[in-house]
Structures are given as structure tokens and as C-alpha cells.
Amino acid sequence: MIFHNYFDKQFELRYFEVNKLGLATPTIMLALLEETAADHSHSIGHSLFDLLEKNAGWVLVSGVLQMIRYPNYKEKITIRTWLSHYSFIKGYRENIIYDEKNNIIGSAKGLWVFFDIDKRKPIPIFNEIKEKWSCLNEDSIHRDIKKKIIAVDSPHHTKQFRVNRYDTDANKHVNNIRYLQWVIESIPEEITDNFFLHEIDGRFIAEAQYGDTVLSLTQELEENNSFAHTIKIKGSDTICATAKTIWKPY
């Protein structure tokens, strides 16, 4: 693949970003992907804080992360990101994660919508953003991330969480990473202790608010070490997110 119109960001994994095996956690990988996207915005003069002053921001509506392996403590990695397609209000962000030897160790794809923070509705992407980012019509993962994921109706495992202030971000909604944490917490320990998260495919449907109580519902699928997930608000039928995960042995 010949690259152009991309942005590279390097990281060195720190102690608090790894688990007891010295490997980066899935939530940290999502955080590094978000940091790369934020730096890409900053690089064209439209940082997330600049957008906040204009009452604008980005919200993730669907995405997939696939890891071949997780980087080790002190390992240096490079995340390469680019936009593969735009519409009037949304764009597809692609990501490839490289190790120090330029081997691909992971990939991610996300569908982001540009929106008005106060009115909580989509708005047109600024033309200057599209012009400066441009795009590269290449996929990091060949996956239809608009395809609906059916909500769990017969969970095998359930956890309950309260939405606290630290769960929300500058856009005043629950951060995407928190949903992944809630999903992982509802998976049996024998899986999380002996397997790594190979893939998560998720859809974000509705916002949870500060003070809500959310339920993380997990259903075991027929395929070994695969699960379906739903995050919903307790006391209502409001579904905030759905996902599927695949786990592989270390």
C-alpha cells in the first residue's frame, strides 16, 4: 500500500498502561488511538479545544479494533491514521499500529460524526478540515461497521455501574473507552486472565448521562471465546451500545 495524506504518532508504553503481564491493555490502545486522532486535528490547526470554542466536536458512532498482539512495557509503537472517506457530516478514520520493526500489530476503523455539542445533533464538517486532512481511499480493516449488532436479550453475565463525572469527556458525553471498560468487566475472569482481546466491533446508539445507572450485559456465543454485549440504562429500554468481542489465548 502506497501511503500519502496520513499522520503518524509515536508512543512508548508506560508502566501504568500495561497489565500484570507487562502488555498494553485494550482500553489503553483505544486511548492511544484517540490521542493520535486528537493530534491529527491539532496538526491542521483545528485542535479539539479549538473546536470546543466553536461548540463543535467529533463523536464515534461505530468502530472495530483488531489486535494481533499487544505492545510490551517500554516498547515503542507508531500509529498511522488517515481519513478514507467523507460525507457531509461524517468521516471514516483508519488506523494501523506498527511495532519498532515496522510489523503491523493492530488495526482499527471508526465512523465519526461531526456535531453541535449543545444541540447534540450533527453539523456539516468544516471545509477546511476536509481540505487539510484530505483522504486516502484505502481501508485498514475490510469491515462494514455500519451493520447493526443485535442487542443481548438473554445475558449470561451482568454488571452494574453508575455514570460518574470522570466517565464523561469534554464533549459532555460518556467517553467511548468507558464503554469498553464496562464490557470487559462483565466478561468471566477465566477469559480475561488467560486470553487477550483480539477484536471488538461496536456500535454507539444513545448517550448515557451523569448519574445514570448502566447495565453491562454479556452473552456467550457459539463460537469459542466469543461474546455479544449490550450496555443499557437501568430502568429503561434505552440501549447505549452493542458490541461483539473475540478473545484469543496468550
PDB file of C-alpha atoms in Angstrom:
ATOM      1  CA  MET A   1       0.000   0.000   0.000  1.00  0.00           C
ATOM      2  CA  ILE A   2       1.410   3.406  -1.001  1.00  0.00           C
ATOM      3  CA  PHE A   3       0.637   5.973   1.691  1.00  0.00           C
ATOM      4  CA  HIS A   4       0.016   9.693   1.437  1.00  0.00           C
ATOM      5  CA  ASN A   5      -2.227  12.088   3.346  1.00  0.00           C
ATOM      6  CA  TYR A   6      -1.575  10.219   6.575  1.00  0.00           C
ATOM      7  CA  PHE A   7      -0.445  11.200  10.074  1.00  0.00           C
ATOM      8  CA  ASP A   8       1.979   9.234  12.272  1.00  0.00           C
ATOM      9  CA  LYS A   9       2.183   9.378  16.069  1.00  0.00           C
ATOM     10  CA  GLN A  10       4.780   7.516  18.146  1.00  0.00           C
ATOM     11  CA  PHE A  11       4.304   6.225  21.684  1.00  0.00           C
ATOM     12  CA  GLU A  12       6.400   4.408  24.270  1.00  0.00           C
ATOM     13  CA  LEU A  13       4.322   2.194  26.569  1.00  0.00           C
ATOM     14  CA  ARG A  14       4.488   3.298  30.192  1.00  0.00           C
ATOM     15  CA  TYR A  15       4.142   1.263  33.386  1.00  0.00           C
ATOM     16  CA  PHE A  16       0.586   2.356  34.220  1.00  0.00           C
ATOM     17  CA  GLU A  17      -0.531   1.477  30.683  1.00  0.00           C
ATOM     18  CA  VAL A  18       0.254  -2.238  30.942  1.00  0.00           C
ATOM     19  CA  ASN A  19      -1.268  -5.220  32.771  1.00  0.00           C
ATOM     20  CA  LYS A  20       0.396  -7.732  35.088  1.00  0.00           C
ATOM     21  CA  LEU A  21       1.989  -9.415  32.073  1.00  0.00           C
ATOM     22  CA  GLY A  22       3.586  -6.151  31.004  1.00  0.00           C
ATOM     23  CA  LEU A  23       1.284  -5.798  27.976  1.00  0.00           C
ATOM     24  CA  ALA A  24      -0.782  -2.779  26.994  1.00  0.00           C
ATOM     25  CA  THR A  25      -4.462  -3.066  27.889  1.00  0.00           C
ATOM     26  CA  PRO A  26      -7.281  -2.788  25.324  1.00  0.00           C
ATOM     27  CA  THR A  27      -8.532   0.440  26.890  1.00  0.00           C
ATOM     28  CA  ILE A  28      -5.055   1.951  26.631  1.00  0.00           C
ATOM     29  CA  MET A  29      -4.897   1.055  22.943  1.00  0.00           C
ATOM     30  CA  LEU A  30      -8.199   2.883  22.403  1.00  0.00           C
ATOM     31  CA  ALA A  31      -6.830   5.852  24.353  1.00  0.00           C
ATOM     32  CA  LEU A  32      -3.712   5.951  22.150  1.00  0.00           C
ATOM     33  CA  LEU A  33      -5.888   5.813  19.032  1.00  0.00           C
ATOM     34  CA  GLU A  34      -7.944   8.742  20.333  1.00  0.00           C
ATOM     35  CA  GLU A  35      -4.773  10.673  21.188  1.00  0.00           C
ATOM     36  CA  THR A  36      -3.486  10.106  17.651  1.00  0.00           C
ATOM     37  CA  ALA A  37      -6.739  11.427  16.178  1.00  0.00           C
ATOM     38  CA  ALA A  38      -6.584  14.437  18.516  1.00  0.00           C
ATOM     39  CA  ASP A  39      -3.006  15.194  17.421  1.00  0.00           C
ATOM     40  CA  HIS A  40      -4.048  14.834  13.787  1.00  0.00           C
ATOM     41  CA  SER A  41      -6.683  17.518  14.441  1.00  0.00           C
ATOM     42  CA  HIS A  42      -4.144  19.726  16.213  1.00  0.00           C
ATOM     43  CA  SER A  43      -1.711  19.385  13.307  1.00  0.00           C
ATOM     44  CA  ILE A  44      -4.110  21.163  10.931  1.00  0.00           C
ATOM     45  CA  GLY A  45      -4.981  23.975  13.321  1.00  0.00           C
ATOM     46  CA  HIS A  46      -8.312  22.536  14.462  1.00  0.00           C
ATOM     47  CA  SER A  47      -7.496  21.047  17.861  1.00  0.00           C
ATOM     48  CA  LEU A  48     -10.343  19.604  19.895  1.00  0.00           C
ATOM     49  CA  PHE A  49     -10.113  22.639  22.188  1.00  0.00           C
ATOM     50  CA  ASP A  50     -10.360  24.973  19.180  1.00  0.00           C
ATOM     51  CA  LEU A  51     -13.470  23.082  18.102  1.00  0.00           C
ATOM     52  CA  LEU A  52     -14.936  23.367  21.617  1.00  0.00           C
ATOM     53  CA  GLU A  53     -14.739  27.156  21.339  1.00  0.00           C
ATOM     54  CA  LYS A  54     -16.902  26.818  18.214  1.00  0.00           C
ATOM     55  CA  ASN A  55     -19.264  24.448  20.060  1.00  0.00           C
ATOM     56  CA  ALA A  56     -18.261  21.591  17.730  1.00  0.00           C
ATOM     57  CA  GLY A  57     -16.754  18.164  18.218  1.00  0.00           C
ATOM     58  CA  TRP A  58     -16.473  14.595  16.987  1.00  0.00           C
ATOM     59  CA  VAL A  59     -18.431  11.600  18.269  1.00  0.00           C
ATOM     60  CA  LEU A  60     -17.700   7.958  17.455  1.00  0.00           C
ATOM     61  CA  VAL A  61     -20.790   6.089  16.250  1.00  0.00           C
ATOM     62  CA  SER A  62     -19.226   2.740  15.308  1.00  0.00           C
ATOM     63  CA  GLY A  63     -15.841   1.105  15.129  1.00  0.00           C
ATOM     64  CA  VAL A  64     -13.716  -2.007  15.170  1.00  0.00           C
ATOM     65  CA  LEU A  65     -10.345  -2.709  16.806  1.00  0.00           C
ATOM     66  CA  GLN A  66      -8.341  -5.815  15.930  1.00  0.00           C
ATOM     67  CA  MET A  67      -5.054  -6.663  17.671  1.00  0.00           C
ATOM     68  CA  ILE A  68      -2.580  -9.303  16.525  1.00  0.00           C
ATOM     69  CA  ARG A  69      -0.625  -8.711  19.716  1.00  0.00           C
ATOM     70  CA  TYR A  70      -0.368  -6.001  22.373  1.00  0.00           C
ATOM     71  CA  PRO A  71       2.841  -3.971  22.805  1.00  0.00           C
ATOM     72  CA  ASN A  72       5.088  -4.532  25.815  1.00  0.00           C
ATOM     73  CA  TYR A  73       6.219  -2.172  28.557  1.00  0.00           C
ATOM     74  CA  LYS A  74       8.746   0.336  27.138  1.00  0.00           C
ATOM     75  CA  GLU A  75       8.061  -0.839  23.585  1.00  0.00           C
ATOM     76  CA  LYS A  76       7.825   1.947  21.017  1.00  0.00           C
ATOM     77  CA  ILE A  77       4.927   1.828  18.579  1.00  0.00           C
ATOM     78  CA  THR A  78       3.694   4.027  15.743  1.00  0.00           C
ATOM     79  CA  ILE A  79       0.032   4.623  14.977  1.00  0.00           C
ATOM     80  CA  ARG A  80      -0.648   5.700  11.398  1.00  0.00           C
ATOM     81  CA  THR A  81      -4.035   7.318  10.790  1.00  0.00           C
ATOM     82  CA  TRP A  82      -5.870   8.759   7.818  1.00  0.00           C
ATOM     83  CA  LEU A  83      -9.366   9.528   6.549  1.00  0.00           C
ATOM     84  CA  SER A  84     -10.605   7.121   3.885  1.00  0.00           C
ATOM     85  CA  HIS A  85     -13.970   8.719   3.078  1.00  0.00           C
ATOM     86  CA  TYR A  86     -16.096  11.757   3.926  1.00  0.00           C
ATOM     87  CA  SER A  87     -19.745  12.583   3.672  1.00  0.00           C
ATOM     88  CA  PHE A  88     -21.492  15.845   4.608  1.00  0.00           C
ATOM     89  CA  ILE A  89     -21.407  15.193   8.382  1.00  0.00           C
ATOM     90  CA  LYS A  90     -19.187  12.132   8.929  1.00  0.00           C
ATOM     91  CA  GLY A  91     -15.909  10.502   8.024  1.00  0.00           C
ATOM     92  CA  TYR A  92     -14.153   7.139   8.280  1.00  0.00           C
ATOM     93  CA  ARG A  93     -10.881   7.165  10.213  1.00  0.00           C
ATOM     94  CA  GLU A  94      -8.442   4.339   9.508  1.00  0.00           C
ATOM     95  CA  ASN A  95      -5.565   3.252  11.758  1.00  0.00           C
ATOM     96  CA  ILE A  96      -2.638   0.847  11.531  1.00  0.00           C
ATOM     97  CA  ILE A  97      -0.443   0.098  14.559  1.00  0.00           C
ATOM     98  CA  TYR A  98       3.223  -0.730  13.883  1.00  0.00           C
ATOM     99  CA  ASP A  99       5.933  -2.066  16.191  1.00  0.00           C
ATOM    100  CA  GLU A 100       9.564  -0.860  16.169  1.00  0.00           C
ATOM    101  CA  LYS A 101      10.405  -3.232  13.299  1.00  0.00           C
ATOM    102  CA  ASN A 102       7.533  -1.859  11.210  1.00  0.00           C
ATOM    103  CA  ASN A 103       5.446  -5.009  11.664  1.00  0.00           C
ATOM    104  CA  ILE A 104       1.682  -4.488  11.823  1.00  0.00           C
ATOM    105  CA  ILE A 105       0.392  -5.495  15.266  1.00  0.00           C
ATOM    106  CA  GLY A 106      -3.101  -3.999  15.083  1.00  0.00           C
ATOM    107  CA  SER A 107      -5.672  -2.100  13.056  1.00  0.00           C
ATOM    108  CA  ALA A 108      -8.735  -0.009  13.765  1.00  0.00           C
ATOM    109  CA  LYS A 109     -11.526   1.698  11.838  1.00  0.00           C
ATOM    110  CA  GLY A 110     -14.033   4.222  13.127  1.00  0.00           C
ATOM    111  CA  LEU A 111     -17.017   6.144  11.795  1.00  0.00           C
ATOM    112  CA  TRP A 112     -17.044   9.627  13.327  1.00  0.00           C
ATOM    113  CA  VAL A 113     -19.802  12.243  13.139  1.00  0.00           C
ATOM    114  CA  PHE A 114     -19.197  15.991  13.426  1.00  0.00           C
ATOM    115  CA  PHE A 115     -21.746  17.513  15.785  1.00  0.00           C
ATOM    116  CA  ASP A 116     -23.006  20.533  17.705  1.00  0.00           C
ATOM    117  CA  ILE A 117     -22.181  19.952  21.376  1.00  0.00           C
ATOM    118  CA  ASP A 118     -25.046  21.969  22.881  1.00  0.00           C
ATOM    119  CA  LYS A 119     -27.757  20.943  20.436  1.00  0.00           C
ATOM    120  CA  ARG A 120     -26.489  17.312  20.366  1.00  0.00           C
ATOM    121  CA  LYS A 121     -27.045  16.987  16.634  1.00  0.00           C
ATOM    122  CA  PRO A 122     -24.805  16.524  13.561  1.00  0.00           C
ATOM    123  CA  ILE A 123     -23.496  19.533  11.654  1.00  0.00           C
ATOM    124  CA  PRO A 124     -21.546  19.860   8.375  1.00  0.00           C
ATOM    125  CA  ILE A 125     -17.809  19.172   8.630  1.00  0.00           C
ATOM    126  CA  PHE A 126     -15.836  22.382   8.150  1.00  0.00           C
ATOM    127  CA  ASN A 127     -14.500  22.532   4.595  1.00  0.00           C
ATOM    128  CA  GLU A 128     -11.035  23.489   5.831  1.00  0.00           C
ATOM    129  CA  ILE A 129     -10.827  20.279   7.869  1.00  0.00           C
ATOM    130  CA  LYS A 130     -11.634  18.142   4.845  1.00  0.00           C
ATOM    131  CA  GLU A 131      -9.207  20.074   2.662  1.00  0.00           C
ATOM    132  CA  LYS A 132      -6.295  19.878   5.116  1.00  0.00           C
ATOM    133  CA  TRP A 133      -6.831  16.239   6.089  1.00  0.00           C
ATOM    134  CA  SER A 134      -7.663  15.210   2.523  1.00  0.00           C
ATOM    135  CA  CYS A 135      -8.198  11.435   2.252  1.00  0.00           C
ATOM    136  CA  LEU A 136      -6.671   8.158   1.150  1.00  0.00           C
ATOM    137  CA  ASN A 137      -9.126   5.643  -0.282  1.00  0.00           C
ATOM    138  CA  GLU A 138      -7.605   2.627   1.486  1.00  0.00           C
ATOM    139  CA  ASP A 139      -9.072   0.514   4.294  1.00  0.00           C
ATOM    140  CA  SER A 140      -7.127  -0.553   7.374  1.00  0.00           C
ATOM    141  CA  ILE A 141      -9.752  -3.255   8.000  1.00  0.00           C
ATOM    142  CA  HIS A 142     -12.264  -4.509   5.445  1.00  0.00           C
ATOM    143  CA  ARG A 143     -15.383  -4.431   7.605  1.00  0.00           C
ATOM    144  CA  ASP A 144     -18.854  -2.936   7.335  1.00  0.00           C
ATOM    145  CA  ILE A 145     -19.029  -1.021  10.611  1.00  0.00           C
ATOM    146  CA  LYS A 146     -22.495   0.333   9.815  1.00  0.00           C
ATOM    147  CA  LYS A 147     -24.038  -3.148  10.035  1.00  0.00           C
ATOM    148  CA  LYS A 148     -26.342  -3.454  13.037  1.00  0.00           C
ATOM    149  CA  ILE A 149     -25.273  -5.563  16.018  1.00  0.00           C
ATOM    150  CA  ILE A 150     -28.292  -7.183  17.684  1.00  0.00           C
ATOM    151  CA  ALA A 151     -28.740  -6.355  21.366  1.00  0.00           C
ATOM    152  CA  VAL A 152     -28.351  -9.071  24.000  1.00  0.00           C
ATOM    153  CA  ASP A 153     -31.687 -10.350  25.302  1.00  0.00           C
ATOM    154  CA  SER A 154     -30.559 -13.358  27.388  1.00  0.00           C
ATOM    155  CA  PRO A 155     -27.333 -12.384  29.174  1.00  0.00           C
ATOM    156  CA  HIS A 156     -25.150 -14.962  30.906  1.00  0.00           C
ATOM    157  CA  HIS A 157     -23.246 -12.268  32.825  1.00  0.00           C
ATOM    158  CA  THR A 158     -24.343  -8.850  34.114  1.00  0.00           C
ATOM    159  CA  LYS A 159     -22.534  -5.983  35.828  1.00  0.00           C
ATOM    160  CA  GLN A 160     -23.928  -2.676  37.061  1.00  0.00           C
ATOM    161  CA  PHE A 161     -22.182   0.715  37.023  1.00  0.00           C
ATOM    162  CA  ARG A 162     -23.022   4.303  37.930  1.00  0.00           C
ATOM    163  CA  VAL A 163     -22.034   7.044  35.492  1.00  0.00           C
ATOM    164  CA  ASN A 164     -19.717   9.408  37.370  1.00  0.00           C
ATOM    165  CA  ARG A 165     -18.257  12.760  36.320  1.00  0.00           C
ATOM    166  CA  TYR A 166     -14.918  11.164  35.396  1.00  0.00           C
ATOM    167  CA  ASP A 167     -16.739   8.914  32.905  1.00  0.00           C
ATOM    168  CA  THR A 168     -17.577  11.923  30.712  1.00  0.00           C
ATOM    169  CA  ASP A 169     -15.319  13.909  28.394  1.00  0.00           C
ATOM    170  CA  ALA A 170     -15.014  17.456  27.066  1.00  0.00           C
ATOM    171  CA  ASN A 171     -17.976  16.866  24.749  1.00  0.00           C
ATOM    172  CA  LYS A 172     -20.150  16.198  27.829  1.00  0.00           C
ATOM    173  CA  HIS A 173     -20.877  12.576  26.983  1.00  0.00           C
ATOM    174  CA  VAL A 174     -19.596   9.223  28.263  1.00  0.00           C
ATOM    175  CA  ASN A 175     -16.242   8.529  26.664  1.00  0.00           C
ATOM    176  CA  ASN A 176     -16.026   5.599  24.244  1.00  0.00           C
ATOM    177  CA  ILE A 177     -13.280   3.993  26.312  1.00  0.00           C
ATOM    178  CA  ARG A 178     -15.588   3.721  29.321  1.00  0.00           C
ATOM    179  CA  TYR A 179     -17.974   1.505  27.347  1.00  0.00           C
ATOM    180  CA  LEU A 180     -15.110  -0.905  26.602  1.00  0.00           C
ATOM    181  CA  GLN A 181     -14.193  -0.985  30.285  1.00  0.00           C
ATOM    182  CA  TRP A 182     -17.792  -1.805  31.214  1.00  0.00           C
ATOM    183  CA  VAL A 183     -17.847  -4.586  28.587  1.00  0.00           C
ATOM    184  CA  ILE A 184     -14.622  -6.160  29.861  1.00  0.00           C
ATOM    185  CA  GLU A 185     -15.803  -6.029  33.481  1.00  0.00           C
ATOM    186  CA  SER A 186     -18.774  -8.261  32.615  1.00  0.00           C
ATOM    187  CA  ILE A 187     -16.641 -10.992  30.999  1.00  0.00           C
ATOM    188  CA  PRO A 188     -15.705 -14.018  33.178  1.00  0.00           C
ATOM    189  CA  GLU A 189     -12.284 -13.811  34.848  1.00  0.00           C
ATOM    190  CA  GLU A 190     -11.181 -17.137  33.381  1.00  0.00           C
ATOM    191  CA  ILE A 191     -11.362 -15.436  29.985  1.00  0.00           C
ATOM    192  CA  THR A 192      -9.727 -12.122  30.895  1.00  0.00           C
ATOM    193  CA  ASP A 193      -6.969 -13.872  32.903  1.00  0.00           C
ATOM    194  CA  ASN A 194      -5.972 -16.308  30.155  1.00  0.00           C
ATOM    195  CA  PHE A 195      -6.971 -14.659  26.891  1.00  0.00           C
ATOM    196  CA  PHE A 196      -6.377 -11.315  25.194  1.00  0.00           C
ATOM    197  CA  LEU A 197      -8.962  -9.218  23.401  1.00  0.00           C
ATOM    198  CA  HIS A 198      -8.315  -9.966  19.739  1.00  0.00           C
ATOM    199  CA  GLU A 199     -11.234  -7.989  18.334  1.00  0.00           C
ATOM    200  CA  ILE A 200     -14.045  -5.702  19.415  1.00  0.00           C
ATOM    201  CA  ASP A 201     -16.691  -4.466  16.990  1.00  0.00           C
ATOM    202  CA  GLY A 202     -19.035  -1.876  18.492  1.00  0.00           C
ATOM    203  CA  ARG A 203     -21.954   0.457  17.797  1.00  0.00           C
ATOM    204  CA  PHE A 204     -22.817   3.546  19.845  1.00  0.00           C
ATOM    205  CA  ILE A 205     -26.543   4.180  19.820  1.00  0.00           C
ATOM    206  CA  ALA A 206     -27.568   6.541  22.635  1.00  0.00           C
ATOM    207  CA  GLU A 207     -25.849   8.620  25.294  1.00  0.00           C
ATOM    208  CA  ALA A 208     -25.684   7.717  28.955  1.00  0.00           C
ATOM    209  CA  GLN A 209     -25.750  10.740  31.252  1.00  0.00           C
ATOM    210  CA  TYR A 210     -24.049  11.644  34.503  1.00  0.00           C
ATOM    211  CA  GLY A 211     -25.974   9.976  37.339  1.00  0.00           C
ATOM    212  CA  ASP A 212     -27.409   7.149  35.228  1.00  0.00           C
ATOM    213  CA  THR A 213     -27.002   3.541  36.277  1.00  0.00           C
ATOM    214  CA  VAL A 214     -25.969   1.341  33.374  1.00  0.00           C
ATOM    215  CA  LEU A 215     -26.033  -2.425  32.947  1.00  0.00           C
ATOM    216  CA  SER A 216     -23.332  -4.307  31.053  1.00  0.00           C
ATOM    217  CA  LEU A 217     -24.927  -7.449  29.600  1.00  0.00           C
ATOM    218  CA  THR A 218     -22.767 -10.228  28.142  1.00  0.00           C
ATOM    219  CA  GLN A 219     -23.912 -13.315  26.269  1.00  0.00           C
ATOM    220  CA  GLU A 220     -21.659 -16.234  25.362  1.00  0.00           C
ATOM    221  CA  LEU A 221     -21.787 -17.108  21.649  1.00  0.00           C
ATOM    222  CA  GLU A 222     -21.453 -20.494  19.984  1.00  0.00           C
ATOM    223  CA  GLU A 223     -18.004 -19.691  18.642  1.00  0.00           C
ATOM    224  CA  ASN A 224     -15.389 -20.354  21.329  1.00  0.00           C
ATOM    225  CA  ASN A 225     -14.333 -17.331  23.375  1.00  0.00           C
ATOM    226  CA  SER A 226     -16.707 -15.005  21.532  1.00  0.00           C
ATOM    227  CA  PHE A 227     -19.301 -12.798  23.207  1.00  0.00           C
ATOM    228  CA  ALA A 228     -22.124 -10.385  22.429  1.00  0.00           C
ATOM    229  CA  HIS A 229     -22.540  -7.305  24.599  1.00  0.00           C
ATOM    230  CA  THR A 230     -25.082  -4.608  25.336  1.00  0.00           C
ATOM    231  CA  ILE A 231     -24.790  -1.509  27.520  1.00  0.00           C
ATOM    232  CA  LYS A 232     -28.195  -0.195  28.566  1.00  0.00           C
ATOM    233  CA  ILE A 233     -29.594   2.273  31.074  1.00  0.00           C
ATOM    234  CA  LYS A 234     -31.152   0.574  34.078  1.00  0.00           C
ATOM    235  CA  GLY A 235     -34.866   1.187  34.496  1.00  0.00           C
ATOM    236  CA  SER A 236     -35.464   1.919  30.844  1.00  0.00           C
ATOM    237  CA  ASP A 237     -35.186   0.196  27.490  1.00  0.00           C
ATOM    238  CA  THR A 238     -32.551   2.682  26.313  1.00  0.00           C
ATOM    239  CA  ILE A 239     -29.656   0.833  24.684  1.00  0.00           C
ATOM    240  CA  CYS A 240     -26.453   2.857  24.675  1.00  0.00           C
ATOM    241  CA  ALA A 241     -24.135   0.456  22.853  1.00  0.00           C
ATOM    242  CA  THR A 242     -23.858  -3.016  21.372  1.00  0.00           C
ATOM    243  CA  ALA A 243     -20.706  -4.969  20.594  1.00  0.00           C
ATOM    244  CA  LYS A 244     -19.108  -8.303  19.828  1.00  0.00           C
ATOM    245  CA  THR A 245     -15.736  -9.458  21.135  1.00  0.00           C
ATOM    246  CA  ILE A 246     -13.370 -12.269  20.199  1.00  0.00           C
ATOM    247  CA  TRP A 247     -10.681 -13.442  22.638  1.00  0.00           C
ATOM    248  CA  LYS A 248      -7.535 -15.468  21.912  1.00  0.00           C
ATOM    249  CA  PRO A 249      -5.142 -17.300  24.286  1.00  0.00           C
ATOM    250  CA  TYR A 250      -1.875 -15.565  25.200  1.00  0.00           C
TER     251      TYR A 250
END
